[in-house]
Coordinates of C-alpha atoms in Angstrom, one line a residue:
M1 CA 113.7 76.8 108.2
A2 CA 115.7 79.5 109.9
R3 CA 115.2 81.0 113.4
Y4 CA 115.9 84.7 113.3
R5 CA 115.2 88.0 115.1
V6 CA 114.2 91.2 113.5
T7 CA 114.7 94.5 115.5
I8 CA 113.1 97.8 114.6
D9 CA 114.7 100.8 116.2
K10 CA 111.7 103.1 116.7
D11 CA 113.9 106.1 117.4
A12 CA 115.5 105.7 113.9
C13 CA 112.3 104.8 112.1
D14 CA 110.9 107.7 110.1
G15 CA 107.6 106.2 109.0
I16 CA 108.4 106.0 105.2
F17 CA 107.3 102.3 105.2
A18 CA 109.5 101.2 102.3
C19 CA 109.9 98.1 104.5
M20 CA 106.2 97.2 104.2
M21 CA 106.6 96.7 100.4
R22 CA 109.2 94.0 101.1
D23 CA 107.7 92.2 104.1
D24 CA 103.9 92.1 104.5
R25 CA 104.3 91.2 108.2
I26 CA 105.3 94.8 108.9
A27 CA 102.4 97.1 109.8
E28 CA 101.9 100.7 110.9
S29 CA 101.7 101.0 114.7
D30 CA 99.5 103.4 116.6
D31 CA 102.5 105.8 116.8
M32 CA 102.7 105.7 113.0
L33 CA 106.0 103.8 113.0
A34 CA 106.8 100.3 111.7
T35 CA 106.0 97.3 113.8
Y36 CA 105.4 93.5 113.2
D37 CA 102.0 91.9 113.5
A38 CA 103.2 88.3 113.3
G39 CA 105.7 86.1 115.1
E40 CA 106.8 86.4 118.7
V41 CA 106.7 90.2 119.1
S42 CA 107.8 92.4 122.1
E43 CA 107.7 96.1 122.0
D44 CA 108.5 99.2 124.1
E45 CA 108.9 102.9 123.4
S46 CA 112.1 102.5 121.5
V47 CA 112.3 99.1 120.0
V48 CA 110.2 96.3 118.3
V49 CA 111.7 92.8 118.5
A50 CA 110.1 90.0 116.5
E51 CA 111.4 86.4 116.4
F52 CA 110.4 83.9 113.6
D53 CA 111.0 80.3 112.8
D54 CA 110.1 80.2 109.1
D55 CA 111.4 80.4 105.6
R56 CA 110.8 84.2 105.2
I57 CA 114.2 85.6 106.4
D58 CA 114.8 86.9 102.9
D59 CA 111.7 89.1 103.2
A60 CA 113.0 90.5 106.5
K61 CA 116.4 91.1 105.0
Q62 CA 114.9 92.9 102.0
A63 CA 112.8 95.1 104.3
A64 CA 115.9 96.0 106.3
A65 CA 117.8 96.8 103.1
A66 CA 114.9 99.1 101.9
C67 CA 114.8 101.1 105.2
P68 CA 116.4 104.5 104.4
P69 CA 117.4 105.3 108.0
N70 CA 118.7 101.7 108.6
A71 CA 116.2 101.2 111.5
I72 CA 115.8 97.4 110.9
T73 CA 118.3 94.7 111.7
V74 CA 118.0 91.0 111.0
E75 CA 120.0 88.3 112.8
E76 CA 120.0 84.6 112.6
L77 CA 119.7 82.8 115.9

């Protein structure tokens, strides 16, 4: 299993939610932008950071690739 971090830039997110079709851990937040509802999540006004230790890094990478404004980044730790 891989340990990895997914970051969502809320300033870049436009709420299209193409990411949600690729990674079911992504949800719509109260501000109608993408957020994670699983893993170790921290969030402020401009960024969501979620860390995982599982075998679903490909789901996160597919979500990042599907994001039209490139608001999602995935990095292995």
